[in-house]
XYZ file of C-alpha atoms in Angstrom:
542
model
C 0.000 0.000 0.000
C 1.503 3.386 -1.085
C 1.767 6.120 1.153
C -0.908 8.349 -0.676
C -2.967 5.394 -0.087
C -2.720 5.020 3.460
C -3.081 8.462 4.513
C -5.612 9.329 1.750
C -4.071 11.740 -0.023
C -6.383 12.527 -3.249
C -7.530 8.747 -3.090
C -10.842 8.464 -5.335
C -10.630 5.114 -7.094
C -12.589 2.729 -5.805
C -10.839 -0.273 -4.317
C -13.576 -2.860 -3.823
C -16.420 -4.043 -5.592
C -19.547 -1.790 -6.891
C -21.708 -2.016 -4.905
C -24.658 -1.997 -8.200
C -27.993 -3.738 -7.758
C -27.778 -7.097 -8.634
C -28.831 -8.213 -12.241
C -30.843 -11.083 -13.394
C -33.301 -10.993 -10.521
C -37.331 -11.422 -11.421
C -39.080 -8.029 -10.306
C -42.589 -8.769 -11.495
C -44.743 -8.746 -8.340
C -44.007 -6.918 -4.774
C -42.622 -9.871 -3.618
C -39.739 -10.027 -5.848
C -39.166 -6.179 -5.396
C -38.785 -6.905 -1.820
C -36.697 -9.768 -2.474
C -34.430 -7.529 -4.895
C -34.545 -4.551 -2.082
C -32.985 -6.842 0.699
C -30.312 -8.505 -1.704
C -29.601 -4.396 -1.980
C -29.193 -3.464 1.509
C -27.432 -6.594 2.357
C -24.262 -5.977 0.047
C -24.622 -2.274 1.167
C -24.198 -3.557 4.710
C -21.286 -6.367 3.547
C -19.302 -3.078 2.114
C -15.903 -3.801 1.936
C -14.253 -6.955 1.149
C -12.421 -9.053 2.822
C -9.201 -7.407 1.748
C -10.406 -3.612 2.301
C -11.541 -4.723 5.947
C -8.004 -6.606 6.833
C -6.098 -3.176 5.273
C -7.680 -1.133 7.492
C -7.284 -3.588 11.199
C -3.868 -3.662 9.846
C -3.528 0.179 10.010
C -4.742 -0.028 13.214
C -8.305 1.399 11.887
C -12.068 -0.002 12.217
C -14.623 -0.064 9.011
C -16.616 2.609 9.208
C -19.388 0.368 10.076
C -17.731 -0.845 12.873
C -16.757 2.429 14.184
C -20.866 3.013 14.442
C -21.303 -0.366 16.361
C -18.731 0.536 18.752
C -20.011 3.757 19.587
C -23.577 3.095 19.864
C -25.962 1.119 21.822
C -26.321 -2.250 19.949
C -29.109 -2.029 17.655
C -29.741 1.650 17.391
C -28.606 2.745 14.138
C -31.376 3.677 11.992
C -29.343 4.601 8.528
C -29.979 7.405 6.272
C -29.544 7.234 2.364
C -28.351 3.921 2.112
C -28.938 3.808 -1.826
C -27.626 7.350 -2.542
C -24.911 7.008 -5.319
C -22.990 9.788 -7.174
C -23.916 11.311 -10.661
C -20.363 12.679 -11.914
C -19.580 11.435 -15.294
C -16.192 13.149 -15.527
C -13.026 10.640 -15.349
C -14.785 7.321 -15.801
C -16.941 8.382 -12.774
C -20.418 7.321 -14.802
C -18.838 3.582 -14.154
C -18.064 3.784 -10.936
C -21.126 4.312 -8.254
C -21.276 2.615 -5.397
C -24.029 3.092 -2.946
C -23.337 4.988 0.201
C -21.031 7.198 -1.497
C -18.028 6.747 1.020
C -20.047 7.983 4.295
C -22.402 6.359 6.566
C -25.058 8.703 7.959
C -28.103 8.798 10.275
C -28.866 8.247 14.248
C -28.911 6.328 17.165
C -28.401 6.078 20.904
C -25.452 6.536 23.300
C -26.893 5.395 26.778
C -30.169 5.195 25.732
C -30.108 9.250 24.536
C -30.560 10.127 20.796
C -27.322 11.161 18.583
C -26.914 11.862 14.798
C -23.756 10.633 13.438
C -21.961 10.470 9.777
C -18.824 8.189 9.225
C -16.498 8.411 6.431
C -16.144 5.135 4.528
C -12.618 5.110 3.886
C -12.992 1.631 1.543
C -15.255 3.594 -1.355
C -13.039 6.527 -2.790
C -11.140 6.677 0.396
C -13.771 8.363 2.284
C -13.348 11.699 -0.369
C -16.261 14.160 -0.316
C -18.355 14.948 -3.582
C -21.752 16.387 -4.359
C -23.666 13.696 -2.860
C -21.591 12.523 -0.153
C -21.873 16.286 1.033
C -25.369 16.217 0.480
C -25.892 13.199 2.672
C -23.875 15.255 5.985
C -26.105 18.368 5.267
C -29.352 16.521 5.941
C -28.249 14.744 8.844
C -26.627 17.620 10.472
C -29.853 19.876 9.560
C -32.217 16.818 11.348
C -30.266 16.759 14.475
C -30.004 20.935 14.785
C -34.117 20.022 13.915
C -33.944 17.212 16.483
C -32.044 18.917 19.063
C -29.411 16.199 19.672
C -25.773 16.094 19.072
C -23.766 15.721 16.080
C -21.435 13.220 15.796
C -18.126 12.983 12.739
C -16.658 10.099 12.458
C -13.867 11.124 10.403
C -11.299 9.423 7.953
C -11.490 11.115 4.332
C -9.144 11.707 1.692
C -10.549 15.860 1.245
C -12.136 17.252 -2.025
C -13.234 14.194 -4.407
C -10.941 16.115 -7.432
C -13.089 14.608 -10.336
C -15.934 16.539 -8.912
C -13.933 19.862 -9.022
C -16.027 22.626 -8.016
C -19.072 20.739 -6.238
C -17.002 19.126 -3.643
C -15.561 22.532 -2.658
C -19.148 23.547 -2.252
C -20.119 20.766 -0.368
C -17.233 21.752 2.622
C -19.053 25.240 2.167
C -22.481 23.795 2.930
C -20.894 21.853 5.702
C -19.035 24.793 7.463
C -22.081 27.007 7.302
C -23.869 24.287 9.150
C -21.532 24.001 11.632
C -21.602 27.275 12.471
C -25.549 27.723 12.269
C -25.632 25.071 15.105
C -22.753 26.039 17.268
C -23.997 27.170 20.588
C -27.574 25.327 19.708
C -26.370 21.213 19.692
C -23.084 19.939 20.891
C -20.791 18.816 18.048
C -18.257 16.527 18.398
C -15.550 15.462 15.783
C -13.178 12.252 15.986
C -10.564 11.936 13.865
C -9.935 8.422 12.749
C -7.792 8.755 9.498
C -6.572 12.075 7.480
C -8.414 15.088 6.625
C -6.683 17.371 4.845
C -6.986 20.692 3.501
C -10.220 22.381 3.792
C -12.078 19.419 5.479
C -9.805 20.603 8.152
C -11.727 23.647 8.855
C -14.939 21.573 10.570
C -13.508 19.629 13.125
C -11.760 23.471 13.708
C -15.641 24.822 14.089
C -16.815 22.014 16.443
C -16.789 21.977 20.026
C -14.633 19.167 20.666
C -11.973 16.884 19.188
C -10.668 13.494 19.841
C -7.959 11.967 17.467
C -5.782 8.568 17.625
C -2.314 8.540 17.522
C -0.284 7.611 14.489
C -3.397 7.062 12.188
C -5.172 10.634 12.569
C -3.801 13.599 11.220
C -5.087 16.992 10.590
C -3.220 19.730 8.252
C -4.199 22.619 5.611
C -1.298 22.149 3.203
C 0.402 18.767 3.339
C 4.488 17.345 3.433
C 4.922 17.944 -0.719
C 3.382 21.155 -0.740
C 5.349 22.594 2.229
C 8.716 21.169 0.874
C 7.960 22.790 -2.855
C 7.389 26.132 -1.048
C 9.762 26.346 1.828
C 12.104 23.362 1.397
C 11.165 22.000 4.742
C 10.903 18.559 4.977
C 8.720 16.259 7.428
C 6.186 13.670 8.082
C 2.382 14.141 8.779
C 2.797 12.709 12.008
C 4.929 15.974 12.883
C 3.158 17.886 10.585
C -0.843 17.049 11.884
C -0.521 14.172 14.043
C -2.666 13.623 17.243
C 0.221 14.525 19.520
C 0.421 17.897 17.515
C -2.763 19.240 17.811
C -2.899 18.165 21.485
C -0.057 21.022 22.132
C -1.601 23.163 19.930
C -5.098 23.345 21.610
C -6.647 21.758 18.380
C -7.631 18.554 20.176
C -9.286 17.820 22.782
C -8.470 14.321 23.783
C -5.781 12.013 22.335
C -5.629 8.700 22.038
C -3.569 5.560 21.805
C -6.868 3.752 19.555
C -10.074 4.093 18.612
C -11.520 1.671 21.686
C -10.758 4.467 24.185
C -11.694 7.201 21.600
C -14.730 6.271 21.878
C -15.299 5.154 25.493
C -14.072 8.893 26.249
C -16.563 10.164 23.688
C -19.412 8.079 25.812
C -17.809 9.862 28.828
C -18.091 12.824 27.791
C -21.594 13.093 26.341
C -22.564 11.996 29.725
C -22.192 15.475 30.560
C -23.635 17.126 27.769
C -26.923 18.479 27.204
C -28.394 17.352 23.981
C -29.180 20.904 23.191
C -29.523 24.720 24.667
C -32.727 24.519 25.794
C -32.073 21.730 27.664
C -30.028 21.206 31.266
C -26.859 18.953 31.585
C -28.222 15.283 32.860
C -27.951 14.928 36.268
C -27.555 11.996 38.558
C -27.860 11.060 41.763
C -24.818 11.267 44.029
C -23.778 8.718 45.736
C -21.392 11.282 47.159
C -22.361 13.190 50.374
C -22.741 16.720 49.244
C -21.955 17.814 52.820
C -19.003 15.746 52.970
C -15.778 17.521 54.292
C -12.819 17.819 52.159
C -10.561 17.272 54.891
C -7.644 16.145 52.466
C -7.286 20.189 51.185
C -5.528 21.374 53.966
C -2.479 19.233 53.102
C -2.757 19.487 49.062
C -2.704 23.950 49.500
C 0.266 24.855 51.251
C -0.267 28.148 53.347
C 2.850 29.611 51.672
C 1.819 31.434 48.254
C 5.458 30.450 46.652
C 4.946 26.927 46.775
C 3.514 24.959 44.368
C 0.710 22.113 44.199
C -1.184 20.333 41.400
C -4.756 21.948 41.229
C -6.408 18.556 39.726
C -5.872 17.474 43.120
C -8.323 20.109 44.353
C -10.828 19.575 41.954
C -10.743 16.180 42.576
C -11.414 16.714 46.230
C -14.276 18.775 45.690
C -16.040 16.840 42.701
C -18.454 13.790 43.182
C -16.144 11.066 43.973
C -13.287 12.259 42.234
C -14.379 11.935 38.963
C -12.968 15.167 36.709
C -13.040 15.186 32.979
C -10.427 17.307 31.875
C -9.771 19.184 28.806
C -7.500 20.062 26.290
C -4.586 18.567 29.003
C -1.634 19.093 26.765
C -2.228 22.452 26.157
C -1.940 25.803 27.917
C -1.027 23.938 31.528
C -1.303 26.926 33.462
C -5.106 26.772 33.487
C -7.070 23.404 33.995
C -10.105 23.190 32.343
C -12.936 20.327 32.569
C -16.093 18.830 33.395
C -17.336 17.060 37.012
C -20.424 17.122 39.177
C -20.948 18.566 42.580
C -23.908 16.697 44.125
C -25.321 14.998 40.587
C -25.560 18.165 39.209
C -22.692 19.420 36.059
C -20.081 21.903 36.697
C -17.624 23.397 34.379
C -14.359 23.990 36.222
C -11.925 26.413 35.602
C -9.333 26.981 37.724
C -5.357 28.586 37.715
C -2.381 25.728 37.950
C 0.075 26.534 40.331
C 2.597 23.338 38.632
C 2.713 24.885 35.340
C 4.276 28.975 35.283
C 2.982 29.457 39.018
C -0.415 29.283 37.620
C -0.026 32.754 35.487
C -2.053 33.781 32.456
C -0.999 34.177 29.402
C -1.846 34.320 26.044
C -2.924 30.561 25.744
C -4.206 29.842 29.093
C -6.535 32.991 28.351
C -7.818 31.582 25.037
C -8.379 28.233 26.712
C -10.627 29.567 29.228
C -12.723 31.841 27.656
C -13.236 28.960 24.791
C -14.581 26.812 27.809
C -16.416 29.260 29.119
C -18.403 30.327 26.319
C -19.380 26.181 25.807
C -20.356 26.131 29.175
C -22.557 29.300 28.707
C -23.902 28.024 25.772
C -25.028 24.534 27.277
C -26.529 25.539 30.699
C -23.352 24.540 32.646
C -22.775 25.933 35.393
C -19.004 27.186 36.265
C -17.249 27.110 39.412
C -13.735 29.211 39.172
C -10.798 28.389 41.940
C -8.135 31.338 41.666
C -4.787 31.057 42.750
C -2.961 33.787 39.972
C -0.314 35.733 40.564
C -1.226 38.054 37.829
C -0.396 37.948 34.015
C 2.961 36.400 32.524
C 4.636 39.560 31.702
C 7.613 39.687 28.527
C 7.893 41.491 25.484
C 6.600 38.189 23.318
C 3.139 38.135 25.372
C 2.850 42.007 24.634
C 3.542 41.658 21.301
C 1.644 38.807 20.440
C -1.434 40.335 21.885
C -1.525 39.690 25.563
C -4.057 42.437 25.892
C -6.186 41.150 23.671
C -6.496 37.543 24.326
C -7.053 38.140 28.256
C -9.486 40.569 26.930
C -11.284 37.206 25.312
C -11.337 35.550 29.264
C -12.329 38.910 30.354
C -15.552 39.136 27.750
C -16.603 35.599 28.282
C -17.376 35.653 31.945
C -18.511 39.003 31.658
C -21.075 37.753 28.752
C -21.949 34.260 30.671
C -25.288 34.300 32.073
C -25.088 30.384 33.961
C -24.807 29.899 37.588
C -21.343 31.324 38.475
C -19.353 31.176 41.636
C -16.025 31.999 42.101
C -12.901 30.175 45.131
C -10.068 32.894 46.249
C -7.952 29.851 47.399
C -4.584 31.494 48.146
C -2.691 34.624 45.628
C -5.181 37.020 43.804
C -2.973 39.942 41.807
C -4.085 42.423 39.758
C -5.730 42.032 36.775
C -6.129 38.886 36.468
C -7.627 38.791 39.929
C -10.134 40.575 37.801
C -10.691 38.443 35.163
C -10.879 35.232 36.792
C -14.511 35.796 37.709
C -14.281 38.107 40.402
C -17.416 39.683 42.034
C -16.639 42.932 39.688
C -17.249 41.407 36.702
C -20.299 39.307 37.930
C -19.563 36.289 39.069
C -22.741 35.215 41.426
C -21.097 34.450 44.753
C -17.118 34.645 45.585
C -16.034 32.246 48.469
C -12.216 32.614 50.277
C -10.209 30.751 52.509
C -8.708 32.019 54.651
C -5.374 31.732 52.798
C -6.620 34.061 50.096
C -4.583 37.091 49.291
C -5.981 39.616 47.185
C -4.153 42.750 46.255
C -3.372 44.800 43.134
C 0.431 43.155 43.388
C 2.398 41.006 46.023
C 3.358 42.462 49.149
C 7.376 42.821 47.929
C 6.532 44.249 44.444
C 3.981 46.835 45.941
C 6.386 48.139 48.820
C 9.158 49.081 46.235
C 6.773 51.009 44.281
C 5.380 52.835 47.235
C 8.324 52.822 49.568
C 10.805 53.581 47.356
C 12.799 55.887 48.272
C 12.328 55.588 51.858
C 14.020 52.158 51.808
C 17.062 53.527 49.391
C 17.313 56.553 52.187
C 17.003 53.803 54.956
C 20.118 53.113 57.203
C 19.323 49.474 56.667
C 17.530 48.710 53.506
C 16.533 45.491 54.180
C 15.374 45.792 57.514
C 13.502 48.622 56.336
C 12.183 46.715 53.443
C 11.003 43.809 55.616
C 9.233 46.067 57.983
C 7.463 47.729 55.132
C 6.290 44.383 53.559
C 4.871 42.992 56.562
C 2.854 46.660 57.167
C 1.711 46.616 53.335
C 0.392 42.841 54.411
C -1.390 43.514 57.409
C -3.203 46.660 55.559
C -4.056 45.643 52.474
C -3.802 41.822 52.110
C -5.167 39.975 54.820
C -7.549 37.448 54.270
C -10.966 39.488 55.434
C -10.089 42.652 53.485
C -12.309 42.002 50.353
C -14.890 40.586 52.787
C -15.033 43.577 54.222
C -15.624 45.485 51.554
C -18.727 43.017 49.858
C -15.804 41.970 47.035
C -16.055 37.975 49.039
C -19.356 36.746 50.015
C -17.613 34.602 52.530
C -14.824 33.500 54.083
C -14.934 29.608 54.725
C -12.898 27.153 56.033
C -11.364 25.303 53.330
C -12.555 21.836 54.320
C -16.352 23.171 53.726
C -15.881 24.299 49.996
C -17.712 21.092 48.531
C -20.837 22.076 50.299
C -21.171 25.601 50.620
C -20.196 25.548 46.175
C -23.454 22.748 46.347
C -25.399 25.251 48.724
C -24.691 28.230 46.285
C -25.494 26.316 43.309
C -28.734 24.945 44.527
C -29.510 28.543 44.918
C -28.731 29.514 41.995
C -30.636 27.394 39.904
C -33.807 29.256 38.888
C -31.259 32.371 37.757
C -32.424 34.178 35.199
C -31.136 36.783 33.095
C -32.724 39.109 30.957
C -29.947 39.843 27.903
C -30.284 43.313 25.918
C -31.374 43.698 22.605
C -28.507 43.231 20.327
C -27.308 40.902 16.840
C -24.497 40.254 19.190
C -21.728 41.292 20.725
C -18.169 42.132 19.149
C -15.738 39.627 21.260
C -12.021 40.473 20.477
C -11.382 37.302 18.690
């Protein structure tokens, strides 16, 4: 098997048989029509050979058909244009039509709740998009936006079917406008399963999450040859759009080491999904006490604000029985971002990481956020925010690469969210990004502190040699001086009741009581309501 072949570069011949209607059969009477029908469908359902099946286990890949078994409840799938077939002439296409048209589409059930899915069909001209292939992901993408249930790719295509020239091209159009018409309205989910190239690229880009498998899913606009003719660079897809890529690049959500735990994660994940925006995340029972105390937090925090600790640990703590889905792991470390329940009921969590950059913000972290957020806004999630920030990562490459701008984008998307929204002041609080990471200015519903918290327009050393300047260079002994001034800026400004005082904290708690009072303030905050103004909408600064 060539390479082109194997990572479906332009591949539009068809490999296995045509998948015609048989010939020679009697179709006289309703009976024999019905008999011709189901000697149809069953070669439809046989698809690929032998051979074509084998080629793909070998790559480590499922039939398409197979991908749709494994994903949904056994017996679900109701297909959709089974018998649709191409009608290019162009190239010798006129003798080549097999039914399907390289892509699976209709619905099912994950858990017993309704999905819409489409699956390339990598065996009939290696999963390539033309007029009717396209035509067949329009209608089931417009019936589950109608439906108001999730949209499912399963995706392993070769790109733009090239004997259909301009039609194909049109059909990614129709596709991308779709995507966007029901972003915000159903969840859509993309796993990549084999290449996409070029512009199919763009609509996994314009879905809400991602999921590809290592070392047989790849993702790229222009591809190895083209980059070598132009800048003489040389490399592999793997390097170029492989799984492990787009994982550091924030393009992917999940990775994977095969499509088996692809899709159990997918399963996992729709657990916590609405099926649309009118609709609230499903909630479960707990088994976990909601007024259980988190006892284990005052060893993971250390009092000290220097000192690191992984902030997964928190969550974990807090969550029902530990279970945290997180997001996007590989990328932007800084800030963890994911999906858990506090007693049975879904939570978005956002919250600073103290392990990666002393939990800073940057330019990433900030677009990784405000991404989540607005999902979680979208879908009736509520968000819980734990803040332990030392401000913004400062350097001339984050100003000139648009700091100000992307922590504008964190900044607009809590301001805009209108869910349930409650913010934790666990230890360090600086500056602006205290601001930004849903503080009570900017309207986050109720702000909880420990008694650790610190919250100050800068740390205690940076502020005193901005105020005390010149007192401590006039001082006999500088650093006594400067140590004296410290601890007076501290005891003004940055104790732990300070904002409390002022109506900035709603409460100060003791840390071991932040799984229930979060479940307290959230069971209060579920009939909130917000009326939004008038507007087309709002001018984010994407």
């Amino acid at each position: 098997m060539s390479d082109d072949q194997r990572h479906g570069t332009a591949v539009t011949e068809v490999r296995e048989k045509d998948l015609d209607a048989p010939a020679g059969l009697p179709a006289e009477g309703l009976i024999d029509r019905t008999t011709e029908l189901a000697v149809i469908k069953q070669r439809v359902v046989e698809g690929l050979n032998e051979e074509s099946a084998q080629r793909q286990h070998r790559l480590g890949k499922l039939t398409a058909r197979e991908r749709i078994e494994r994903l949904l409840d056994p017996g679900s799938f109701t297909e959709l244009e089974m018998l649709r077939r191409h009608r290019a002439t162009d190239f010798g296409m006129d003798a080549k039509r097999p039914y399907t048209d390289g892509v699976l589409t209709g619905w099912g059930t994950v858990d017993g709740r309704k999905v819409f899915v489409y699956a390339h069909d990598f065996g009939i001209f290696g999963g390539s998009l033309g007029e009717a292939h396209a035509a067949k992901i329009h209608k089931v993408m417009d019936l589950a936006q109608s439906a108001g249930a999730p949209l499912i790719g399963l995706n392993d295509g070769a790109g733009a079917r090239i004997q259909e020239g301009v039609m194909a091209l049109a059909g990614y159009g129709g596709i991308f406008r779709r995507n966007v018409a029901a972003s915000g309205v159903i969840p859509q989910i993309s796993v990549m399963l084999g290449p996409c190239a070029g512009g199919a690229a763009y609509s996994p880009a314009l879905t809400d999450f991602v999921l590809m498998v290592r070392r047989t899913a790849s993702m790229y606009v222009t591809g190895p040859d083209v980059i070598k003719a132009v800048t003489g660079e040389e490399i592999g897809l793997e390097g170029l759009g492989g799984a492990d890529v787009h994982a550091e690049s924030g393009q992917a959500t999940f990775v994977h080491d095969d499509e088996d735990d692809a899709f159990e994660t997918l399963r996992w994940l729709l657990s916590y999904l609405p099926s649309n925006n009118r609709e609230f995340p499903p909630a479960q029972a707990p088994a976990d006490p909601v007024d259980r105390s988190c006892d284990r937090l005052l060893d993971i925090v250390p009092n000290s604000p220097n000192q690191p600790y992984d902030v997964r640990q928190v969550i974990e703590e807090i969550v029902d029985d530990g279970d945290f889905l997180e997001l996007q792991q590989a990328w932007a470390g800084n800030v963890v971002i994911g999906l858990a329940r506090i007693g049975g009921e879904v939570v978005g969590m956002v919250a600073n990481q103290p392990m990666v950059l002393a939990g800073v913000l940057d330019i990433e972290a900030s677009q990784k956020a405000a991404r989540f957020i607005r999902f979680c806004d979208s879908f009736n999630i509520p968000l819980v925010t734990l803040v332990d920030v030392p401000g913004f990562l400062p350097g001339v490459d984050q100003e000139r690469n648009g700091i100000i701008r992307n922590g504008a984008k964190l900044l607009y998307a809590y301001c805009e969210a209108t869910v349930p929204r409650i913010q934790v002041l666990m230890r360090k609080a600086y500056g602006g990004a205290y601001i930004v990471m849903d503080s009570r200015s900017i309207g986050t519903d109720l702000s909880l502190a420990w008694p650790s918290n610190e919250v100050a327009v800068m740390g205690a050393e940076a502020a005193t040699n901005v105020i005390h300047r010149r007192a401590i260079q006039n001082a006999d002994d500088e650093q006594d001086t400067r140590r004296r001034l410290i601890e007076e800026y501290q005891r003004t400004l940055m104790h732990p009741y300070y904002g409390a005082e002022r109506g900035l904290v709603d409460d100060v708690i003791d840390p071991r009581e932040t799984r229930s009072a979060i479940h307290t303030g959230l069971q209060m905050l579920r009939s909130k309501r917000v009326t939004l103004p008038e507007r087309k909408h709002g001018n984010s600064p994407l």
